[in-house]
Amino acid sequence: MRSHIIGTIFRKEMLEVLRDKRMLFLVILMPFFLYPVMFTMIGYVGKSQGEKLDTEKVTVLLNPEAESTPIYDSLKANATLDVKLEAFEQTAIDTMKNTIGVLVGDGYQSSLDSNRSATVTIFYDSSKDLLEERVSDIKTSIEQLSQNLLLARLNDQKLPQGFVKPIDLREQNIAPQDRVIGKIMGRFLPMMLLLFIFTGCIYIAIDITAGEKERRTLQTLFTAPLKVSEIIAGKFLATYTVGLVSATMNVLSLLVAMYIQVQLLSGGKADEAFSLPIGPEGWAWMALIIVLATAFMAAISIAVVLLANSYKEAQSYVSPLMMIIIIPALMSQLPGMDLTATTAMIPILNISLAIGAIFQGIFNVGHILIVVFFALLYAGLALYLASLTFGNENVVTGDKVKFKALFSKR
Amino acid sequence: MQALIEARGLSKDFGGLWAARDVSFQVEAGEIVGMLGPNGAGKTTTLRILSGLLTPTEGEAFVGGHSMQHAQQEARKGLGFLTGDMDLYRRLKPAELLNYFGRLYEVPETTLKNRVAQLMNAFHIHEFGDRFCEKLSTGQKQRVSIARTLVHDPKVVILDEPTTGLDIMASEFILKFIRSMAKEEGKAVIFSTHHLDEVERLCDKVLVIHTGRLVYAGTPADLNAQTGKNTLADSFFQLVNA
């Protein structure tokens, strides 16, 4: 292969990409503006919804017999509850807007006096977030009351608190904050990243393969004194570069957008929330994995869309290909799915798991090396398939490239 | 004189359909050869085999003395090939396109600069040189396409229906250029066409292909003499209707 020929093909493809306003907009500019705008809007809407949940008043109907109980006082103390002493039918609660019914059972005081349990029932529509939020507040208040009554009873009986709690079970999360953030990021970022890379690769791959077939420019290249491997290499490099630029732009845009949103929601504490457990070594592995993932995506995109004879036909291959990427990426999020020597060999899944592991700061270099090896292997196989397709004479005649005919040369 | 183009028993089988059968001929330097035949006769298949786009089922093609099957890179270096199936890169300007192909043919940069300037002048491409190829008219595109075919100054030029779709002025321009590159620059030229008047005006020899077979190879005058007709059109119809 001659590097100056590959360079010439690469530069020409890039020149055409840079002049294609539609592709530039789709692959680079749109994500750059889309995510910050989208996330900022989500942030503002989320914040205002949160404020609404925190402050909006809800009517609480309490049966009049409960007026003398501490439950009434406890509920009245909550500013977000508009407590009304009013008898109610439990079925009617459903028809009333933002209303919760609290029914203190008969014999409340006598039950307490005789060291038995008094009954309190809450009626509400659990499908409404606001009511769920307020019911949670009501439960907290009543449980606090119940706890106070229990302590009083123990005191009366001269029993220690441990009498009703033989084992005091405690748990403490020792995971540092950055690892928790890393786990969350490692869950959704690999799939987003793989999709960004794929989106970046697939449209240019279609344009410079099936698009060239449709525009009848491919034959001109085939009559020049070029090796198929040189044409493939030039086109692969262009697809790879656009895929990498697109993925970088998408990820940067996404991170900036997330930072803005977290900053909005956390009251300016986004820096703490964004600390990740990734050292320089982790970032280096991450960069290598992304570079290889892009190479794999570029190679597989070219190999598949080359089979199409037109832009439209090639576009019909995009959705199935996307599913092939999404499903292993989703599988990587299943409980117990970790990067092992076996999973490190499975295409897409291995990349998704490796990125996730690096984000969490817990990865085995041996496993990462297996991922690197297999990502290279799969990219090489995809390019080999692409070269077989390019070398097939059906590409010239415009007929469908049949799998059986792949190994027959032009 | 050594033949610059040689078809030696070319046959092509497309899954039971023989598009070309045992086609043999030679073209020498400075010769213009017209290839005639009805649609589906096998002209394009034969030309594609000569250019290396298709591999013959049987036989061998030579360009500039190099086998297209066994020394393809060398053979292609001396060949300029254009068919109606080839278009231009729509987002390149004509000069960019010519430079691109010149570099693919490894023309040295200084030679390429002069060659591109020469072709831009010869085909009057400067008149529309600032436009992207997608914005060019059919005639302008064809001028750029032929310039692209010649950018590496090949000894052999194969043009498949180069005047199809062109108006009379554009066709005349192309035909004059075909004559000059053969007669002044000594290139061997094959062009296929459906316009028999073009063949009568330009060609030293004519190849008539029918149902995949070469049914005549010789001068237009000899063809008329052989068929006893006065015009090439009458001779052609007699051959293909026989």
PDB file of N, CA and C in Angstrom, chain A residues 355-402:
ATOM      1  N   ILE A 355     -15.303   0.411  29.021  1.00  0.00           N
ATOM      2  CA  ILE A 355     -15.483   1.840  29.331  1.00  0.00           C
ATOM      3  C   ILE A 355     -16.137   1.988  30.707  1.00  0.00           C
ATOM      4  N   GLY A 356     -17.145   1.120  30.964  1.00  0.00           N
ATOM      5  CA  GLY A 356     -17.822   1.159  32.260  1.00  0.00           C
ATOM      6  C   GLY A 356     -16.853   0.894  33.404  1.00  0.00           C
ATOM      7  N   ALA A 357     -15.995  -0.130  33.227  1.00  0.00           N
ATOM      8  CA  ALA A 357     -15.032  -0.487  34.280  1.00  0.00           C
ATOM      9  C   ALA A 357     -14.038   0.646  34.515  1.00  0.00           C
ATOM     10  N   ILE A 358     -13.596   1.266  33.444  1.00  0.00           N
ATOM     11  CA  ILE A 358     -12.630   2.366  33.592  1.00  0.00           C
ATOM     12  C   ILE A 358     -13.285   3.534  34.321  1.00  0.00           C
ATOM     13  N   PHE A 359     -14.545   3.805  34.013  1.00  0.00           N
ATOM     14  CA  PHE A 359     -15.252   4.902  34.690  1.00  0.00           C
ATOM     15  C   PHE A 359     -15.344   4.653  36.195  1.00  0.00           C
ATOM     16  N   GLN A 360     -15.516   3.376  36.565  1.00  0.00           N
ATOM     17  CA  GLN A 360     -15.629   3.064  37.992  1.00  0.00           C
ATOM     18  C   GLN A 360     -14.268   3.002  38.674  1.00  0.00           C
ATOM     19  N   GLY A 361     -13.229   3.071  37.864  1.00  0.00           N
ATOM     20  CA  GLY A 361     -11.872   3.041  38.428  1.00  0.00           C
ATOM     21  C   GLY A 361     -11.452   1.650  38.860  1.00  0.00           C
ATOM     22  N   ILE A 362     -12.240   0.615  38.448  1.00  0.00           N
ATOM     23  CA  ILE A 362     -11.885  -0.764  38.824  1.00  0.00           C
ATOM     24  C   ILE A 362     -11.751  -1.560  37.534  1.00  0.00           C
ATOM     25  N   PHE A 363     -10.534  -1.727  37.057  1.00  0.00           N
ATOM     26  CA  PHE A 363     -10.388  -2.524  35.840  1.00  0.00           C
ATOM     27  C   PHE A 363      -9.101  -3.331  35.886  1.00  0.00           C
ATOM     28  N   ASN A 364      -9.157  -4.454  35.162  1.00  0.00           N
ATOM     29  CA  ASN A 364      -8.028  -5.364  35.095  1.00  0.00           C
ATOM     30  C   ASN A 364      -7.316  -5.118  33.760  1.00  0.00           C
ATOM     31  N   VAL A 365      -6.052  -4.736  33.831  1.00  0.00           N
ATOM     32  CA  VAL A 365      -5.315  -4.384  32.610  1.00  0.00           C
ATOM     33  C   VAL A 365      -5.276  -5.560  31.629  1.00  0.00           C
ATOM     34  N   GLY A 366      -5.188  -6.775  32.163  1.00  0.00           N
ATOM     35  CA  GLY A 366      -5.175  -7.968  31.302  1.00  0.00           C
ATOM     36  C   GLY A 366      -6.454  -8.046  30.474  1.00  0.00           C
ATOM     37  N   HIS A 367      -7.583  -7.783  31.131  1.00  0.00           N
ATOM     38  CA  HIS A 367      -8.867  -7.826  30.420  1.00  0.00           C
ATOM     39  C   HIS A 367      -8.937  -6.707  29.377  1.00  0.00           C
ATOM     40  N   ILE A 368      -8.427  -5.543  29.746  1.00  0.00           N
ATOM     41  CA  ILE A 368      -8.452  -4.413  28.800  1.00  0.00           C
ATOM     42  C   ILE A 368      -7.606  -4.770  27.570  1.00  0.00           C
ATOM     43  N   LEU A 369      -6.491  -5.443  27.805  1.00  0.00           N
ATOM     44  CA  LEU A 369      -5.630  -5.821  26.664  1.00  0.00           C
ATOM     45  C   LEU A 369      -6.346  -6.819  25.752  1.00  0.00           C
ATOM     46  N   ILE A 370      -7.148  -7.707  26.349  1.00  0.00           N
ATOM     47  CA  ILE A 370      -7.933  -8.647  25.524  1.00  0.00           C
ATOM     48  C   ILE A 370      -8.942  -7.855  24.678  1.00  0.00           C
ATOM     49  N   VAL A 371      -9.563  -6.853  25.316  1.00  0.00           N
ATOM     50  CA  VAL A 371     -10.523  -6.005  24.578  1.00  0.00           C
ATOM     51  C   VAL A 371      -9.810  -5.333  23.400  1.00  0.00           C
ATOM     52  N   VAL A 372      -8.624  -4.797  23.666  1.00  0.00           N
ATOM     53  CA  VAL A 372      -7.850  -4.106  22.623  1.00  0.00           C
ATOM     54  C   VAL A 372      -7.561  -5.069  21.473  1.00  0.00           C
ATOM     55  N   PHE A 373      -7.111  -6.277  21.816  1.00  0.00           N
ATOM     56  CA  PHE A 373      -6.764  -7.264  20.793  1.00  0.00           C
ATOM     57  C   PHE A 373      -7.982  -7.616  19.942  1.00  0.00           C
ATOM     58  N   PHE A 374      -9.102  -7.895  20.612  1.00  0.00           N
ATOM     59  CA  PHE A 374     -10.283  -8.322  19.850  1.00  0.00           C
ATOM     60  C   PHE A 374     -10.910  -7.166  19.067  1.00  0.00           C
ATOM     61  N   ALA A 375     -10.832  -5.950  19.616  1.00  0.00           N
ATOM     62  CA  ALA A 375     -11.357  -4.799  18.853  1.00  0.00           C
ATOM     63  C   ALA A 375     -10.558  -4.642  17.561  1.00  0.00           C
ATOM     64  N   LEU A 376      -9.246  -4.812  17.657  1.00  0.00           N
ATOM     65  CA  LEU A 376      -8.394  -4.732  16.460  1.00  0.00           C
ATOM     66  C   LEU A 376      -8.727  -5.861  15.486  1.00  0.00           C
ATOM     67  N   LEU A 377      -8.908  -7.055  16.052  1.00  0.00           N
ATOM     68  CA  LEU A 377      -9.211  -8.219  15.213  1.00  0.00           C
ATOM     69  C   LEU A 377     -10.517  -8.015  14.448  1.00  0.00           C
ATOM     70  N   TYR A 378     -11.554  -7.564  15.159  1.00  0.00           N
ATOM     71  CA  TYR A 378     -12.857  -7.383  14.511  1.00  0.00           C
ATOM     72  C   TYR A 378     -12.794  -6.267  13.470  1.00  0.00           C
ATOM     73  N   ALA A 379     -12.060  -5.189  13.793  1.00  0.00           N
ATOM     74  CA  ALA A 379     -11.924  -4.098  12.810  1.00  0.00           C
ATOM     75  C   ALA A 379     -11.222  -4.622  11.559  1.00  0.00           C
ATOM     76  N   GLY A 380     -10.186  -5.441  11.770  1.00  0.00           N
ATOM     77  CA  GLY A 380      -9.448  -6.015  10.639  1.00  0.00           C
ATOM     78  C   GLY A 380     -10.334  -6.919   9.798  1.00  0.00           C
ATOM     79  N   LEU A 381     -11.153  -7.744  10.476  1.00  0.00           N
ATOM     80  CA  LEU A 381     -12.057  -8.641   9.750  1.00  0.00           C
ATOM     81  C   LEU A 381     -13.073  -7.847   8.936  1.00  0.00           C
ATOM     82  N   ALA A 382     -13.602  -6.778   9.557  1.00  0.00           N
ATOM     83  CA  ALA A 382     -14.595  -5.954   8.852  1.00  0.00           C
ATOM     84  C   ALA A 382     -13.959  -5.308   7.622  1.00  0.00           C
ATOM     85  N   LEU A 383     -12.708  -4.851   7.756  1.00  0.00           N
ATOM     86  CA  LEU A 383     -12.030  -4.230   6.611  1.00  0.00           C
ATOM     87  C   LEU A 383     -11.746  -5.268   5.525  1.00  0.00           C
ATOM     88  N   TYR A 384     -11.430  -6.486   5.952  1.00  0.00           N
ATOM     89  CA  TYR A 384     -11.188  -7.559   4.987  1.00  0.00           C
ATOM     90  C   TYR A 384     -12.466  -7.837   4.190  1.00  0.00           C
ATOM     91  N   LEU A 385     -13.592  -7.873   4.926  1.00  0.00           N
ATOM     92  CA  LEU A 385     -14.887  -8.081   4.277  1.00  0.00           C
ATOM     93  C   LEU A 385     -15.162  -6.940   3.284  1.00  0.00           C
ATOM     94  N   ALA A 386     -14.844  -5.708   3.727  1.00  0.00           N
ATOM     95  CA  ALA A 386     -15.057  -4.544   2.850  1.00  0.00           C
ATOM     96  C   ALA A 386     -14.197  -4.664   1.595  1.00  0.00           C
ATOM     97  N   SER A 387     -12.959  -5.148   1.749  1.00  0.00           N
ATOM     98  CA  SER A 387     -12.079  -5.247   0.578  1.00  0.00           C
ATOM     99  C   SER A 387     -12.573  -6.335  -0.372  1.00  0.00           C
ATOM    100  N   LEU A 388     -13.169  -7.403   0.181  1.00  0.00           N
ATOM    101  CA  LEU A 388     -13.746  -8.444  -0.678  1.00  0.00           C
ATOM    102  C   LEU A 388     -14.909  -7.866  -1.475  1.00  0.00           C
ATOM    103  N   THR A 389     -15.731  -7.067  -0.784  1.00  0.00           N
ATOM    104  CA  THR A 389     -16.887  -6.463  -1.464  1.00  0.00           C
ATOM    105  C   THR A 389     -16.406  -5.513  -2.552  1.00  0.00           C
ATOM    106  N   PHE A 390     -15.425  -4.671  -2.221  1.00  0.00           N
ATOM    107  CA  PHE A 390     -14.897  -3.707  -3.189  1.00  0.00           C
ATOM    108  C   PHE A 390     -14.266  -4.425  -4.379  1.00  0.00           C
ATOM    109  N   GLY A 391     -13.653  -5.572  -4.099  1.00  0.00           N
ATOM    110  CA  GLY A 391     -12.969  -6.296  -5.161  1.00  0.00           C
ATOM    111  C   GLY A 391     -13.921  -7.116  -6.027  1.00  0.00           C
ATOM    112  N   ASN A 392     -15.202  -7.119  -5.654  1.00  0.00           N
ATOM    113  CA  ASN A 392     -16.170  -7.939  -6.394  1.00  0.00           C
ATOM    114  C   ASN A 392     -16.666  -7.203  -7.627  1.00  0.00           C
ATOM    115  N   GLU A 393     -16.788  -7.928  -8.728  1.00  0.00           N
ATOM    116  CA  GLU A 393     -17.154  -7.226  -9.971  1.00  0.00           C
ATOM    117  C   GLU A 393     -18.621  -6.807 -10.004  1.00  0.00           C
ATOM    118  N   ASN A 394     -19.437  -7.349  -9.108  1.00  0.00           N
ATOM    119  CA  ASN A 394     -20.830  -6.889  -9.050  1.00  0.00           C
ATOM    120  C   ASN A 394     -20.916  -5.425  -8.634  1.00  0.00           C
ATOM    121  N   VAL A 395     -19.893  -4.947  -7.927  1.00  0.00           N
ATOM    122  CA  VAL A 395     -19.845  -3.527  -7.567  1.00  0.00           C
ATOM    123  C   VAL A 395     -19.777  -2.686  -8.847  1.00  0.00           C
ATOM    124  N   VAL A 396     -19.106  -3.215  -9.861  1.00  0.00           N
ATOM    125  CA  VAL A 396     -18.974  -2.504 -11.135  1.00  0.00           C
ATOM    126  C   VAL A 396     -20.256  -2.597 -11.947  1.00  0.00           C
ATOM    127  N   THR A 397     -20.837  -3.806 -11.989  1.00  0.00           N
ATOM    128  CA  THR A 397     -22.016  -3.984 -12.840  1.00  0.00           C
ATOM    129  C   THR A 397     -23.279  -3.434 -12.192  1.00  0.00           C
ATOM    130  N   GLY A 398     -23.202  -3.110 -10.883  1.00  0.00           N
ATOM    131  CA  GLY A 398     -24.371  -2.555 -10.200  1.00  0.00           C
ATOM    132  C   GLY A 398     -25.326  -3.627  -9.703  1.00  0.00           C
ATOM    133  N   ASP A 399     -24.932  -4.907  -9.825  1.00  0.00           N
ATOM    134  CA  ASP A 399     -25.778  -5.978  -9.306  1.00  0.00           C
ATOM    135  C   ASP A 399     -25.558  -6.104  -7.800  1.00  0.00           C
ATOM    136  N   LYS A 400     -26.462  -6.843  -7.161  1.00  0.00           N
ATOM    137  CA  LYS A 400     -26.295  -7.071  -5.735  1.00  0.00           C
ATOM    138  C   LYS A 400     -25.041  -7.910  -5.513  1.00  0.00           C
ATOM    139  N   VAL A 401     -24.285  -7.531  -4.491  1.00  0.00           N
ATOM    140  CA  VAL A 401     -23.099  -8.324  -4.154  1.00  0.00           C
ATOM    141  C   VAL A 401     -23.564  -9.493  -3.292  1.00  0.00           C
ATOM    142  N   LYS A 402     -23.474 -10.698  -3.871  1.00  0.00           N
ATOM    143  CA  LYS A 402     -23.935 -11.861  -3.122  1.00  0.00           C
ATOM    144  C   LYS A 402     -22.798 -12.401  -2.263  1.00  0.00           C
TER     145      LYS A 402
END
